[in-house]
Amino acid sequence: MIPPPPMSRPRATVHARLRGESSPEELHRAFVEHREWLVPLQFYRALHGDAMAQARKMSFGARTAVPPEELWLFTEQGTAQQASNQGALLGTYVLGVDGVELFQSLPATVAAVRVNAGGFDGDLLSFEGGALDGLRDWAVAVRIERGLAAGDDPRATPELMASLRSFRAYHVPVFADGRLIAKAGHEGFQQPAVVCTAPDAFAGFLGALDAGMQAQVELRRLGAQELMAEVERQGIDALYLNPVGPGPARVLPRAVCDAIVAAP
């Protein structure tokens, strides 16, 4: 029996989750931010067609016996090799796939995602049903965060604008009466409303408040159109994204907000 390979971040987070030492948010972020996924060749080809000249491929046998409605993914080469050694018929895989690209592209035909199936003990993690939508939302959130981290005006980056416009899971702290929470005066804006791109960013913001304020704050998950409607209705002049992190903190002026909901 070969020894387990060095722990990648997502694999280590799976084990920590099983021990009760990490949160679901840490697990999701580790999965989506991982850039070294092993993905079945047929799945990768469905996304990219024949534009695969640069793809790194590895064969684990001439054929696969994975059910067609399941997507078997591996966090690193060693875990896939162990599954193959244990008798799993995997076929050919593409190495080095980015989690954002992978999880944002999950088609409706995938009923279940199995991570590190058939390999080392304690590695397997499965996602089905609504959990797949959660992975898709996390992928868009991290794509947005990467775009924001570049520091450019989102209006000059069509891909970022498209992600901001299509995102359906902004995590928005509000008061019980529905008012957005503003950090008055931040970067010179009168009413910059706090908005978070992911659940862990919301949790970080909530944790930074005193207990009295925490008791007054509620979470609303809003799509872009719903959020910008509230921006318009409440006279918000900017969005203050991820004040505490882990996503990048950015301020988007009202002009950017208006451009997000404008026709592309």
PDB file of C-alpha atoms in Angstrom:
ATOM      1  CA  MET A   1       0.000   0.000   0.000  1.00  0.00           C
ATOM      2  CA  ILE A   2       1.412   3.355  -1.032  1.00  0.00           C
ATOM      3  CA  PRO A   3       1.488   6.129   1.582  1.00  0.00           C
ATOM      4  CA  PRO A   4      -0.982   8.997   1.217  1.00  0.00           C
ATOM      5  CA  PRO A   5       0.363  11.964  -0.775  1.00  0.00           C
ATOM      6  CA  PRO A   6       1.058  15.311   0.906  1.00  0.00           C
ATOM      7  CA  MET A   7      -2.155  17.008   1.906  1.00  0.00           C
ATOM      8  CA  SER A   8      -3.503  19.585  -0.525  1.00  0.00           C
ATOM      9  CA  ARG A   9      -5.497  22.371   1.071  1.00  0.00           C
ATOM     10  CA  PRO A  10      -8.935  20.984   0.105  1.00  0.00           C
ATOM     11  CA  ARG A  11      -8.021  17.447   1.162  1.00  0.00           C
ATOM     12  CA  ALA A  12      -6.686  18.674   4.490  1.00  0.00           C
ATOM     13  CA  THR A  13      -9.889  20.667   4.984  1.00  0.00           C
ATOM     14  CA  VAL A  14     -12.010  17.547   4.358  1.00  0.00           C
ATOM     15  CA  HIS A  15     -10.139  15.737   7.137  1.00  0.00           C
ATOM     16  CA  ALA A  16     -10.404  18.762   9.442  1.00  0.00           C
ATOM     17  CA  ARG A  17     -14.147  18.928   8.753  1.00  0.00           C
ATOM     18  CA  LEU A  18     -14.567  15.278   9.704  1.00  0.00           C
ATOM     19  CA  ARG A  19     -12.785  16.034  12.992  1.00  0.00           C
ATOM     20  CA  GLY A  20     -15.046  19.038  13.590  1.00  0.00           C
ATOM     21  CA  GLU A  21     -12.123  21.436  13.214  1.00  0.00           C
ATOM     22  CA  SER A  22     -13.248  23.422  10.162  1.00  0.00           C
ATOM     23  CA  SER A  23     -16.474  25.042   9.025  1.00  0.00           C
ATOM     24  CA  PRO A  24     -18.545  24.366   5.892  1.00  0.00           C
ATOM     25  CA  GLU A  25     -17.464  27.796   4.665  1.00  0.00           C
ATOM     26  CA  GLU A  26     -13.773  26.908   4.979  1.00  0.00           C
ATOM     27  CA  LEU A  27     -14.420  23.698   3.085  1.00  0.00           C
ATOM     28  CA  HIS A  28     -16.269  25.381   0.219  1.00  0.00           C
ATOM     29  CA  ARG A  29     -13.671  28.124  -0.131  1.00  0.00           C
ATOM     30  CA  ALA A  30     -10.815  25.615  -0.128  1.00  0.00           C
ATOM     31  CA  PHE A  31     -12.528  23.609  -2.872  1.00  0.00           C
ATOM     32  CA  VAL A  32     -13.310  26.537  -5.131  1.00  0.00           C
ATOM     33  CA  GLU A  33      -9.930  28.267  -4.689  1.00  0.00           C
ATOM     34  CA  HIS A  34      -8.020  25.048  -5.455  1.00  0.00           C
ATOM     35  CA  ARG A  35      -6.364  25.272  -8.891  1.00  0.00           C
ATOM     36  CA  GLU A  36      -5.115  21.685  -9.214  1.00  0.00           C
ATOM     37  CA  TRP A  37      -8.256  19.567  -9.586  1.00  0.00           C
ATOM     38  CA  LEU A  38      -8.217  16.362 -11.615  1.00  0.00           C
ATOM     39  CA  VAL A  39     -11.295  16.254 -13.857  1.00  0.00           C
ATOM     40  CA  PRO A  40     -12.535  13.494 -16.208  1.00  0.00           C
ATOM     41  CA  LEU A  41     -11.478  14.083 -19.782  1.00  0.00           C
ATOM     42  CA  GLN A  42     -15.007  13.775 -21.150  1.00  0.00           C
ATOM     43  CA  PHE A  43     -16.285  16.424 -18.734  1.00  0.00           C
ATOM     44  CA  TYR A  44     -13.435  18.782 -19.601  1.00  0.00           C
ATOM     45  CA  ARG A  45     -13.956  18.210 -23.322  1.00  0.00           C
ATOM     46  CA  ALA A  46     -17.671  19.046 -22.965  1.00  0.00           C
ATOM     47  CA  LEU A  47     -16.657  22.469 -21.609  1.00  0.00           C
ATOM     48  CA  HIS A  48     -13.789  23.223 -23.978  1.00  0.00           C
ATOM     49  CA  GLY A  49     -14.483  21.242 -27.135  1.00  0.00           C
ATOM     50  CA  ASP A  50     -11.348  20.499 -29.071  1.00  0.00           C
ATOM     51  CA  ALA A  51      -9.385  23.451 -27.636  1.00  0.00           C
ATOM     52  CA  MET A  52      -7.338  21.123 -25.458  1.00  0.00           C
ATOM     53  CA  ALA A  53      -3.816  21.408 -26.831  1.00  0.00           C
ATOM     54  CA  GLN A  54      -2.482  22.736 -23.522  1.00  0.00           C
ATOM     55  CA  ALA A  55      -4.415  20.326 -21.294  1.00  0.00           C
ATOM     56  CA  ARG A  56      -2.309  17.993 -19.150  1.00  0.00           C
ATOM     57  CA  LYS A  57      -3.815  14.513 -19.369  1.00  0.00           C
ATOM     58  CA  MET A  58      -3.228  11.346 -17.371  1.00  0.00           C
ATOM     59  CA  SER A  59      -4.692   7.921 -18.033  1.00  0.00           C
ATOM     60  CA  PHE A  60      -5.906   5.665 -15.227  1.00  0.00           C
ATOM     61  CA  GLY A  61      -7.033   2.938 -17.620  1.00  0.00           C
ATOM     62  CA  ALA A  62      -8.652   2.513 -20.998  1.00  0.00           C
ATOM     63  CA  ARG A  63     -12.229   2.919 -19.800  1.00  0.00           C
ATOM     64  CA  THR A  64     -14.352   4.311 -16.999  1.00  0.00           C
ATOM     65  CA  ALA A  65     -17.082   2.690 -14.930  1.00  0.00           C
ATOM     66  CA  VAL A  66     -18.150   5.883 -13.126  1.00  0.00           C
ATOM     67  CA  PRO A  67     -21.946   6.357 -13.377  1.00  0.00           C
ATOM     68  CA  PRO A  68     -22.695   8.955 -16.082  1.00  0.00           C
ATOM     69  CA  GLU A  69     -24.728  11.137 -13.726  1.00  0.00           C
ATOM     70  CA  GLU A  70     -21.833  11.356 -11.245  1.00  0.00           C
ATOM     71  CA  LEU A  71     -18.725  13.526 -11.517  1.00  0.00           C
ATOM     72  CA  TRP A  72     -15.694  12.024  -9.777  1.00  0.00           C
ATOM     73  CA  LEU A  73     -13.054  14.631  -8.929  1.00  0.00           C
ATOM     74  CA  PHE A  74      -9.667  14.284  -7.271  1.00  0.00           C
ATOM     75  CA  THR A  75      -7.782  16.889  -5.289  1.00  0.00           C
ATOM     76  CA  GLU A  76      -4.335  15.687  -6.384  1.00  0.00           C
ATOM     77  CA  GLN A  77      -2.745  13.045  -8.569  1.00  0.00           C
ATOM     78  CA  GLY A  78      -1.919  10.724  -5.679  1.00  0.00           C
ATOM     79  CA  THR A  79      -5.539  10.381  -4.572  1.00  0.00           C
ATOM     80  CA  ALA A  80      -6.645   9.448  -8.089  1.00  0.00           C
ATOM     81  CA  GLN A  81      -3.786   6.966  -8.378  1.00  0.00           C
ATOM     82  CA  GLN A  82      -4.830   5.346  -5.100  1.00  0.00           C
ATOM     83  CA  ALA A  83      -8.420   4.987  -6.328  1.00  0.00           C
ATOM     84  CA  SER A  84      -7.126   3.369  -9.501  1.00  0.00           C
ATOM     85  CA  ASN A  85      -4.882   1.041  -7.490  1.00  0.00           C
ATOM     86  CA  GLN A  86      -7.925   0.059  -5.428  1.00  0.00           C
ATOM     87  CA  GLY A  87      -9.769  -0.983  -8.581  1.00  0.00           C
ATOM     88  CA  ALA A  88     -11.721   2.118  -9.611  1.00  0.00           C
ATOM     89  CA  LEU A  89     -12.081   2.362 -13.395  1.00  0.00           C
ATOM     90  CA  LEU A  90     -11.516   6.066 -14.014  1.00  0.00           C
ATOM     91  CA  GLY A  91     -10.381   6.428 -17.617  1.00  0.00           C
ATOM     92  CA  THR A  92      -8.442   9.566 -18.572  1.00  0.00           C
ATOM     93  CA  TYR A  93      -8.292  12.745 -16.491  1.00  0.00           C
ATOM     94  CA  VAL A  94      -7.173  16.320 -17.084  1.00  0.00           C
ATOM     95  CA  LEU A  95      -4.835  17.730 -14.431  1.00  0.00           C
ATOM     96  CA  GLY A  96      -4.570  21.248 -13.056  1.00  0.00           C
ATOM     97  CA  VAL A  97      -8.163  22.484 -13.447  1.00  0.00           C
ATOM     98  CA  ASP A  98      -9.144  25.611 -11.522  1.00  0.00           C
ATOM     99  CA  GLY A  99     -11.991  25.202  -9.038  1.00  0.00           C
ATOM    100  CA  VAL A 100     -13.743  28.379 -10.175  1.00  0.00           C
ATOM    101  CA  GLU A 101     -13.900  27.157 -13.763  1.00  0.00           C
ATOM    102  CA  LEU A 102     -14.873  23.668 -12.617  1.00  0.00           C
ATOM    103  CA  PHE A 103     -17.684  24.384 -10.171  1.00  0.00           C
ATOM    104  CA  GLN A 104     -19.195  27.332 -12.013  1.00  0.00           C
ATOM    105  CA  SER A 105     -19.600  25.032 -15.024  1.00  0.00           C
ATOM    106  CA  LEU A 106     -21.419  22.144 -13.330  1.00  0.00           C
ATOM    107  CA  PRO A 107     -24.251  21.203 -15.722  1.00  0.00           C
ATOM    108  CA  ALA A 108     -27.712  20.177 -14.606  1.00  0.00           C
ATOM    109  CA  THR A 109     -26.986  16.639 -15.832  1.00  0.00           C
ATOM    110  CA  VAL A 110     -24.588  16.130 -12.898  1.00  0.00           C
ATOM    111  CA  ALA A 111     -26.613  14.660 -10.035  1.00  0.00           C
ATOM    112  CA  ALA A 112     -23.707  14.118  -7.663  1.00  0.00           C
ATOM    113  CA  VAL A 113     -20.090  15.169  -7.231  1.00  0.00           C
ATOM    114  CA  ARG A 114     -17.807  12.655  -5.515  1.00  0.00           C
ATOM    115  CA  VAL A 115     -14.486  14.000  -4.279  1.00  0.00           C
ATOM    116  CA  ASN A 116     -11.630  11.478  -3.907  1.00  0.00           C
ATOM    117  CA  ALA A 117     -13.955   8.488  -4.255  1.00  0.00           C
ATOM    118  CA  GLY A 118     -12.382   5.053  -3.980  1.00  0.00           C
ATOM    119  CA  GLY A 119      -9.089   6.339  -2.577  1.00  0.00           C
ATOM    120  CA  PHE A 120      -7.656   6.816   0.879  1.00  0.00           C
ATOM    121  CA  ASP A 121      -9.792   6.399   3.994  1.00  0.00           C
ATOM    122  CA  GLY A 122     -11.395   9.622   5.174  1.00  0.00           C
ATOM    123  CA  ASP A 123     -10.995  11.389   1.825  1.00  0.00           C
ATOM    124  CA  LEU A 124     -14.452  10.915   0.303  1.00  0.00           C
ATOM    125  CA  LEU A 125     -16.868  13.810   0.273  1.00  0.00           C
ATOM    126  CA  SER A 126     -20.077  13.923  -1.763  1.00  0.00           C
ATOM    127  CA  PHE A 127     -22.327  16.759  -2.921  1.00  0.00           C
ATOM    128  CA  GLU A 128     -25.854  16.273  -4.228  1.00  0.00           C
ATOM    129  CA  GLY A 129     -29.035  18.277  -4.805  1.00  0.00           C
ATOM    130  CA  GLY A 130     -28.958  21.799  -3.393  1.00  0.00           C
ATOM    131  CA  ALA A 131     -25.334  21.370  -2.325  1.00  0.00           C
ATOM    132  CA  LEU A 132     -24.377  21.541  -6.007  1.00  0.00           C
ATOM    133  CA  ASP A 133     -26.034  24.957  -6.294  1.00  0.00           C
ATOM    134  CA  GLY A 134     -23.989  26.017  -3.284  1.00  0.00           C
ATOM    135  CA  LEU A 135     -20.779  25.070  -5.097  1.00  0.00           C
ATOM    136  CA  ARG A 136     -21.895  27.013  -8.177  1.00  0.00           C
ATOM    137  CA  ASP A 137     -22.592  30.111  -6.067  1.00  0.00           C
ATOM    138  CA  TRP A 138     -19.231  29.832  -4.326  1.00  0.00           C
ATOM    139  CA  ALA A 139     -17.488  29.613  -7.696  1.00  0.00           C
ATOM    140  CA  VAL A 140     -19.072  32.861  -8.881  1.00  0.00           C
ATOM    141  CA  ALA A 141     -18.240  34.521  -5.549  1.00  0.00           C
ATOM    142  CA  VAL A 142     -14.553  33.617  -5.824  1.00  0.00           C
ATOM    143  CA  ARG A 143     -14.476  34.693  -9.480  1.00  0.00           C
ATOM    144  CA  ILE A 144     -15.839  38.079  -8.374  1.00  0.00           C
ATOM    145  CA  GLU A 145     -13.306  38.287  -5.534  1.00  0.00           C
ATOM    146  CA  ARG A 146     -10.419  37.595  -7.885  1.00  0.00           C
ATOM    147  CA  GLY A 147     -11.651  40.304 -10.225  1.00  0.00           C
ATOM    148  CA  LEU A 148     -12.051  42.800  -7.405  1.00  0.00           C
ATOM    149  CA  ALA A 149      -8.582  41.999  -6.069  1.00  0.00           C
ATOM    150  CA  ALA A 150      -7.072  43.247  -9.328  1.00  0.00           C
ATOM    151  CA  GLY A 151      -8.162  46.756  -8.330  1.00  0.00           C
ATOM    152  CA  ASP A 152      -9.422  47.798 -11.770  1.00  0.00           C
ATOM    153  CA  ASP A 153     -12.669  49.625 -12.435  1.00  0.00           C
ATOM    154  CA  PRO A 154     -15.168  46.769 -12.919  1.00  0.00           C
ATOM    155  CA  ARG A 155     -16.712  48.650 -15.843  1.00  0.00           C
ATOM    156  CA  ALA A 156     -13.472  48.098 -17.771  1.00  0.00           C
ATOM    157  CA  THR A 157     -13.587  44.331 -17.175  1.00  0.00           C
ATOM    158  CA  PRO A 158     -16.504  42.698 -19.020  1.00  0.00           C
ATOM    159  CA  GLU A 159     -16.010  39.308 -17.369  1.00  0.00           C
ATOM    160  CA  LEU A 160     -16.167  40.820 -13.884  1.00  0.00           C
ATOM    161  CA  MET A 161     -19.221  42.885 -14.779  1.00  0.00           C
ATOM    162  CA  ALA A 162     -20.956  39.776 -16.101  1.00  0.00           C
ATOM    163  CA  SER A 163     -20.243  37.935 -12.845  1.00  0.00           C
ATOM    164  CA  LEU A 164     -21.431  40.854 -10.713  1.00  0.00           C
ATOM    165  CA  ARG A 165     -24.597  41.049 -12.805  1.00  0.00           C
ATOM    166  CA  SER A 166     -25.419  37.333 -12.732  1.00  0.00           C
ATOM    167  CA  PHE A 167     -24.549  36.649  -9.090  1.00  0.00           C
ATOM    168  CA  ARG A 168     -27.557  35.440  -7.117  1.00  0.00           C
ATOM    169  CA  ALA A 169     -26.055  35.076  -3.631  1.00  0.00           C
ATOM    170  CA  TYR A 170     -24.859  38.419  -2.292  1.00  0.00           C
ATOM    171  CA  HIS A 171     -24.822  38.159   1.509  1.00  0.00           C
ATOM    172  CA  VAL A 172     -26.297  41.405   2.765  1.00  0.00           C
ATOM    173  CA  PRO A 173     -26.524  42.428   6.436  1.00  0.00           C
ATOM    174  CA  VAL A 174     -29.722  44.355   7.129  1.00  0.00           C
ATOM    175  CA  PHE A 175     -31.684  45.644  10.087  1.00  0.00           C
ATOM    176  CA  ALA A 176     -35.028  44.025  10.906  1.00  0.00           C
ATOM    177  CA  ASP A 177     -36.868  46.727   8.973  1.00  0.00           C
ATOM    178  CA  GLY A 178     -34.878  45.947   5.819  1.00  0.00           C
ATOM    179  CA  ARG A 179     -32.468  48.877   5.955  1.00  0.00           C
ATOM    180  CA  LEU A 180     -29.037  48.218   4.531  1.00  0.00           C
ATOM    181  CA  ILE A 181     -26.200  48.781   6.996  1.00  0.00           C
ATOM    182  CA  ALA A 182     -24.075  51.742   5.926  1.00  0.00           C
ATOM    183  CA  LYS A 183     -20.599  52.769   7.066  1.00  0.00           C
ATOM    184  CA  ALA A 184     -21.220  56.503   6.818  1.00  0.00           C
ATOM    185  CA  GLY A 185     -18.212  58.508   5.675  1.00  0.00           C
ATOM    186  CA  HIS A 186     -16.112  55.563   4.508  1.00  0.00           C
ATOM    187  CA  GLU A 187     -13.889  56.758   1.649  1.00  0.00           C
ATOM    188  CA  GLY A 188     -15.938  59.943   1.511  1.00  0.00           C
ATOM    189  CA  PHE A 189     -19.301  58.344   0.737  1.00  0.00           C
ATOM    190  CA  GLN A 190     -22.398  59.271   2.708  1.00  0.00           C
ATOM    191  CA  GLN A 191     -24.186  55.906   2.603  1.00  0.00           C
ATOM    192  CA  PRO A 192     -21.853  53.064   1.548  1.00  0.00           C
ATOM    193  CA  ALA A 193     -23.807  49.875   2.249  1.00  0.00           C
ATOM    194  CA  VAL A 194     -22.029  46.760   3.475  1.00  0.00           C
ATOM    195  CA  VAL A 195     -22.337  43.760   1.153  1.00  0.00           C
ATOM    196  CA  CYS A 196     -20.437  40.467   1.307  1.00  0.00           C
ATOM    197  CA  THR A 197     -19.576  38.143  -1.533  1.00  0.00           C
ATOM    198  CA  ALA A 198     -19.561  34.907   0.487  1.00  0.00           C
ATOM    199  CA  PRO A 199     -20.887  33.422   3.738  1.00  0.00           C
ATOM    200  CA  ASP A 200     -17.525  33.596   5.510  1.00  0.00           C
ATOM    201  CA  ALA A 201     -17.196  37.301   4.695  1.00  0.00           C
ATOM    202  CA  PHE A 202     -20.640  37.890   6.205  1.00  0.00           C
ATOM    203  CA  ALA A 203     -19.693  35.862   9.293  1.00  0.00           C
ATOM    204  CA  GLY A 204     -16.516  37.910   9.664  1.00  0.00           C
ATOM    205  CA  PHE A 205     -18.422  41.181   9.461  1.00  0.00           C
ATOM    206  CA  LEU A 206     -21.023  39.990  11.978  1.00  0.00           C
ATOM    207  CA  GLY A 207     -18.308  38.774  14.342  1.00  0.00           C
ATOM    208  CA  ALA A 208     -16.657  42.202  14.299  1.00  0.00           C
ATOM    209  CA  LEU A 209     -19.802  43.833  15.714  1.00  0.00           C
ATOM    210  CA  ASP A 210     -20.540  44.111  19.406  1.00  0.00           C
ATOM    211  CA  ALA A 211     -23.155  41.768  20.852  1.00  0.00           C
ATOM    212  CA  GLY A 212     -25.854  44.425  20.931  1.00  0.00           C
ATOM    213  CA  MET A 213     -25.434  45.237  17.258  1.00  0.00           C
ATOM    214  CA  GLN A 214     -25.215  41.581  16.274  1.00  0.00           C
ATOM    215  CA  ALA A 215     -28.670  41.017  17.759  1.00  0.00           C
ATOM    216  CA  GLN A 216     -30.104  43.645  15.416  1.00  0.00           C
ATOM    217  CA  VAL A 217     -28.570  42.320  12.192  1.00  0.00           C
ATOM    218  CA  GLU A 218     -30.199  39.841   9.840  1.00  0.00           C
ATOM    219  CA  LEU A 219     -28.923  38.170   6.696  1.00  0.00           C
ATOM    220  CA  ARG A 220     -30.569  38.550   3.317  1.00  0.00           C
ATOM    221  CA  ARG A 221     -29.346  36.660   0.266  1.00  0.00           C
ATOM    222  CA  LEU A 222     -30.021  38.804  -2.767  1.00  0.00           C
ATOM    223  CA  GLY A 223     -29.406  38.543  -6.463  1.00  0.00           C
ATOM    224  CA  ALA A 224     -27.882  41.495  -8.294  1.00  0.00           C
ATOM    225  CA  GLN A 225     -31.187  42.926  -9.492  1.00  0.00           C
ATOM    226  CA  GLU A 226     -32.747  42.698  -6.017  1.00  0.00           C
ATOM    227  CA  LEU A 227     -29.699  44.254  -4.382  1.00  0.00           C
ATOM    228  CA  MET A 228     -29.506  47.154  -6.808  1.00  0.00           C
ATOM    229  CA  ALA A 229     -33.228  47.788  -6.403  1.00  0.00           C
ATOM    230  CA  GLU A 230     -32.571  48.265  -2.672  1.00  0.00           C
ATOM    231  CA  VAL A 231     -29.611  50.516  -3.460  1.00  0.00           C
ATOM    232  CA  GLU A 232     -31.905  52.700  -5.552  1.00  0.00           C
ATOM    233  CA  ARG A 233     -34.783  52.647  -3.061  1.00  0.00           C
ATOM    234  CA  GLN A 234     -32.636  53.480  -0.029  1.00  0.00           C
ATOM    235  CA  GLY A 235     -30.481  56.161  -1.638  1.00  0.00           C
ATOM    236  CA  ILE A 236     -27.223  54.224  -1.256  1.00  0.00           C
ATOM    237  CA  ASP A 237     -24.254  55.967  -2.915  1.00  0.00           C
ATOM    238  CA  ALA A 238     -21.766  53.053  -2.853  1.00  0.00           C
ATOM    239  CA  LEU A 239     -21.304  49.409  -1.896  1.00  0.00           C
ATOM    240  CA  TYR A 240     -18.653  48.557   0.674  1.00  0.00           C
ATOM    241  CA  LEU A 241     -17.722  44.969  -0.135  1.00  0.00           C
ATOM    242  CA  ASN A 242     -16.233  42.575   2.416  1.00  0.00           C
ATOM    243  CA  PRO A 243     -15.139  45.029   5.135  1.00  0.00           C
ATOM    244  CA  VAL A 244     -13.519  42.262   7.181  1.00  0.00           C
ATOM    245  CA  GLY A 245     -12.613  39.701   4.491  1.00  0.00           C
ATOM    246  CA  PRO A 246     -11.551  37.067   3.592  1.00  0.00           C
ATOM    247  CA  GLY A 247     -12.637  38.374   0.209  1.00  0.00           C
ATOM    248  CA  PRO A 248     -10.997  41.637  -0.908  1.00  0.00           C
ATOM    249  CA  ALA A 249     -12.447  44.836   0.553  1.00  0.00           C
ATOM    250  CA  ARG A 250     -13.550  47.209  -2.217  1.00  0.00           C
ATOM    251  CA  VAL A 251     -15.840  50.187  -2.540  1.00  0.00           C
ATOM    252  CA  LEU A 252     -17.995  50.322  -5.660  1.00  0.00           C
ATOM    253  CA  PRO A 253     -19.443  53.794  -6.300  1.00  0.00           C
ATOM    254  CA  ARG A 254     -23.065  54.202  -7.303  1.00  0.00           C
ATOM    255  CA  ALA A 255     -22.100  54.614 -10.946  1.00  0.00           C
ATOM    256  CA  VAL A 256     -20.714  51.071 -10.937  1.00  0.00           C
ATOM    257  CA  CYS A 257     -23.876  49.793  -9.258  1.00  0.00           C
ATOM    258  CA  ASP A 258     -25.992  51.402 -11.971  1.00  0.00           C
ATOM    259  CA  ALA A 259     -23.789  49.852 -14.658  1.00  0.00           C
ATOM    260  CA  ILE A 260     -24.227  46.382 -13.104  1.00  0.00           C
ATOM    261  CA  VAL A 261     -27.970  46.404 -13.724  1.00  0.00           C
ATOM    262  CA  ALA A 262     -27.781  48.195 -17.061  1.00  0.00           C
ATOM    263  CA  ALA A 263     -28.179  46.096 -20.194  1.00  0.00           C
ATOM    264  CA  PRO A 264     -24.791  44.562 -21.136  1.00  0.00           C
TER     265      PRO A 264
END
